[in-house]
Every structure is written in C-alpha cells, then in structure tokens.
Short mmCIF file of C-alpha atoms in Angstrom, two decimals:
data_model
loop_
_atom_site.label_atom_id
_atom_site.label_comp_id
_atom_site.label_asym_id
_atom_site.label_seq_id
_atom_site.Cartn_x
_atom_site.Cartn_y
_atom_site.Cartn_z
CA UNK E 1270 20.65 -25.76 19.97
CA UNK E 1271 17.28 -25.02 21.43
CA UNK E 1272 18.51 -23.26 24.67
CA UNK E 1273 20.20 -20.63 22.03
CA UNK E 1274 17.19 -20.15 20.04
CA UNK E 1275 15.07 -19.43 23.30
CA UNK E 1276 18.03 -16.91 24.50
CA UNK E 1277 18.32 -15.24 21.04
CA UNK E 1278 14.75 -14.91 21.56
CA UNK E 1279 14.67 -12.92 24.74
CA UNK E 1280 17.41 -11.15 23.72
CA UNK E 1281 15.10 -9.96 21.06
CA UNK E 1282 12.26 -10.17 23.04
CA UNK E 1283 14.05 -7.42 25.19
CA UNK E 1284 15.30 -4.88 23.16
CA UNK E 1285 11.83 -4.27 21.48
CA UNK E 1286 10.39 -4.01 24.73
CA UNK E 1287 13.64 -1.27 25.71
CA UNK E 1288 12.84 0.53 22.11
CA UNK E 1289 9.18 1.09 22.84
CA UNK E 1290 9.69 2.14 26.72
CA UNK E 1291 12.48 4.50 25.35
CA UNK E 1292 10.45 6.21 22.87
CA UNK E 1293 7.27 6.68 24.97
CA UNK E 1294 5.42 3.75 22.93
CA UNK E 1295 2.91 6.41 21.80
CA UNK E 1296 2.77 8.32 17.90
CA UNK E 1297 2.93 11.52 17.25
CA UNK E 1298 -0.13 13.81 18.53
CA UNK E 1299 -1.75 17.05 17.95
CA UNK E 1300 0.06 18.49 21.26
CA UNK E 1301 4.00 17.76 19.78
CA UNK E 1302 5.22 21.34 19.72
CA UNK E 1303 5.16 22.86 16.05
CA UNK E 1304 2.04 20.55 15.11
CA UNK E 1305 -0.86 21.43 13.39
CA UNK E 1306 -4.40 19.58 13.32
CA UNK E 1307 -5.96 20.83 10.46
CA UNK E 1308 -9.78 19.41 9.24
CA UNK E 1309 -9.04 18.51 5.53
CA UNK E 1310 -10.67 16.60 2.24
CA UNK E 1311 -8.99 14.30 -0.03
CA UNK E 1312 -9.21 16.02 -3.12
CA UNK E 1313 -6.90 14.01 -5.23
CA UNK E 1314 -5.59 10.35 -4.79
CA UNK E 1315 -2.15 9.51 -7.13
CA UNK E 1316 -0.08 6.76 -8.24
CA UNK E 1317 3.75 7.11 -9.44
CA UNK E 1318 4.53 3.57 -10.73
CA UNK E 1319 7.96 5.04 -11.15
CA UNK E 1320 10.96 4.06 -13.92
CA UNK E 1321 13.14 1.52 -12.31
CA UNK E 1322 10.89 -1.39 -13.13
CA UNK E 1323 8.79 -4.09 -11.36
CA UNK E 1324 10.87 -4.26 -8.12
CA UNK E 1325 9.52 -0.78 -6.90
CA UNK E 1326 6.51 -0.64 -5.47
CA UNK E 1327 5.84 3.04 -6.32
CA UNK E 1328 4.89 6.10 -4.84
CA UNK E 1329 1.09 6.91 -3.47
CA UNK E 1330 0.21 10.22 -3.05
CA UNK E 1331 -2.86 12.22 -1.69
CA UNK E 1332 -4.10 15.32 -1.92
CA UNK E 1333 -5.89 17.27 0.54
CA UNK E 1334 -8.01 20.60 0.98
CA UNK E 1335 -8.15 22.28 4.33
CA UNK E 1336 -9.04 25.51 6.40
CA UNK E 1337 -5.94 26.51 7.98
CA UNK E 1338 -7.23 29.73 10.18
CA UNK E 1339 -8.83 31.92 7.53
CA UNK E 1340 -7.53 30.73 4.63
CA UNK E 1341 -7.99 27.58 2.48
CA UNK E 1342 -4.82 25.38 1.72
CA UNK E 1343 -4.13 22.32 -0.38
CA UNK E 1344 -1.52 19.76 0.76
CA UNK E 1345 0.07 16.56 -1.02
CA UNK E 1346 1.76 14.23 0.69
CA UNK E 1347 3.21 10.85 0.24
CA UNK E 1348 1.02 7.92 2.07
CA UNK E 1349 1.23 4.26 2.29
CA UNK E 1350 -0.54 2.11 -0.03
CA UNK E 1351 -3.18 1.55 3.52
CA UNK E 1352 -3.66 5.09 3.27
CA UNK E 1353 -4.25 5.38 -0.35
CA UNK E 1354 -6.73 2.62 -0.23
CA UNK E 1355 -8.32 3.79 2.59
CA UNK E 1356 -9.12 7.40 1.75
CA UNK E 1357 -10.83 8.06 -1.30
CA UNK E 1358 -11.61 11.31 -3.04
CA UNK E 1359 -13.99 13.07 -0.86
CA UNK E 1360 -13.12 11.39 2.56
CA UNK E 1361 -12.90 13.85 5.33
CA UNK E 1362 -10.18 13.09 7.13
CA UNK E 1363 -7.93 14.84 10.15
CA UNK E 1364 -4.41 15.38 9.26
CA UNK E 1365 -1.25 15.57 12.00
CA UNK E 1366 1.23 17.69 10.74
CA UNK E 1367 4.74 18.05 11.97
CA UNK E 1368 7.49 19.96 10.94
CA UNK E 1369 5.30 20.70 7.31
CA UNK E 1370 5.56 16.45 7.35
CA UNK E 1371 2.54 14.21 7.39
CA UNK E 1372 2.60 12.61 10.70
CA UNK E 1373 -0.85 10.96 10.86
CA UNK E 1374 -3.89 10.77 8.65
CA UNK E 1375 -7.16 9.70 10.83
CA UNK E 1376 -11.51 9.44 10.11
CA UNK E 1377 -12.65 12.66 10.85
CA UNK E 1378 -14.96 12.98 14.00
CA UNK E 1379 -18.39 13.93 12.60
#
C-alpha cells in the first residue's frame, strides 16, 4: 500500500513540475504584448456579499484612479479578498493590465 502512495506521489510530483516548465513558471509582466502598466490609486474598496446565502464568499472589488498618457482614468476590478485587505483607499499601487483584465496589482515603487 505504501509503494502506491509514494508512486501516486511522483506521479503528482511530476506533472506539477511539467505544468510549471510548460507555462514558463513566471506571471504575467508589463512586456506581454497588449499590456499596460499604468501608476494608479485605490480610490474605492467594495464588498458584494451577494444573494445566494452563506456558502458564497462574495465578490471584492477595487477601484482605482490613474494617468493613462494625458488623460485621467478610473478602473474597477474584481480582486481577491488578499488584495482587498491589502490595499486600502489611498494606496498607490501599480496595476498590470491585459487584455482590459487585471493581471497583477503590486506596491508602487516610490
């Protein structure tokens, strides 16, 4: 019973290690073609507990202000509950965006 355990364990073992080799192991960056970095504030931070009772976790959203070239432009996206905890209202952050999708949220670099 133990030899299967240890195999089913490599087994495992080796197809994360083939899933991160095959996708490049890295996250999504500010040189993916048809991203934007933009410099941004959190302007807003929401909670949608949602309708379908105490088995959903809800929805987190923030809100952010940013210079994109010479104009000013507000964003909301949906975060994780790290990210909503993380960034409060005023936190200068720098935002990844892909394909008008959040991709990353990181501390700004002061």
């Amino acid at each position: 019973m133990r030899r299967i355990a240890v195999a089913a364990m490599s087994v495992l073992a080796l197809s994360l290690l083939a899933g991160a080799c095959a996708s490049g192991g890295k996250g999504p960056t500010a040189h993916d073609p048809g991203s934007k970095t933009l410099h941004a504030v959190v302007t807003e931070r929401e909670y949608d507990a949602g309708s379908s009772g105490y088995r959903t976790s809800g929805t987190y959203y923030l809100s952010f202000e940013a210079e994109d070239g010479d104009k000013t432009v507000h964003y909301r996206f949906p975060v994780t509950q790290q990210q909503y905890s993380r960034y409060p209202e005023g936190s200068r952050v720098t935002l990844i965006i892909l394909d008008e999708q959040l991709r990353d949220i990181r501390p700004a670099q002061d």
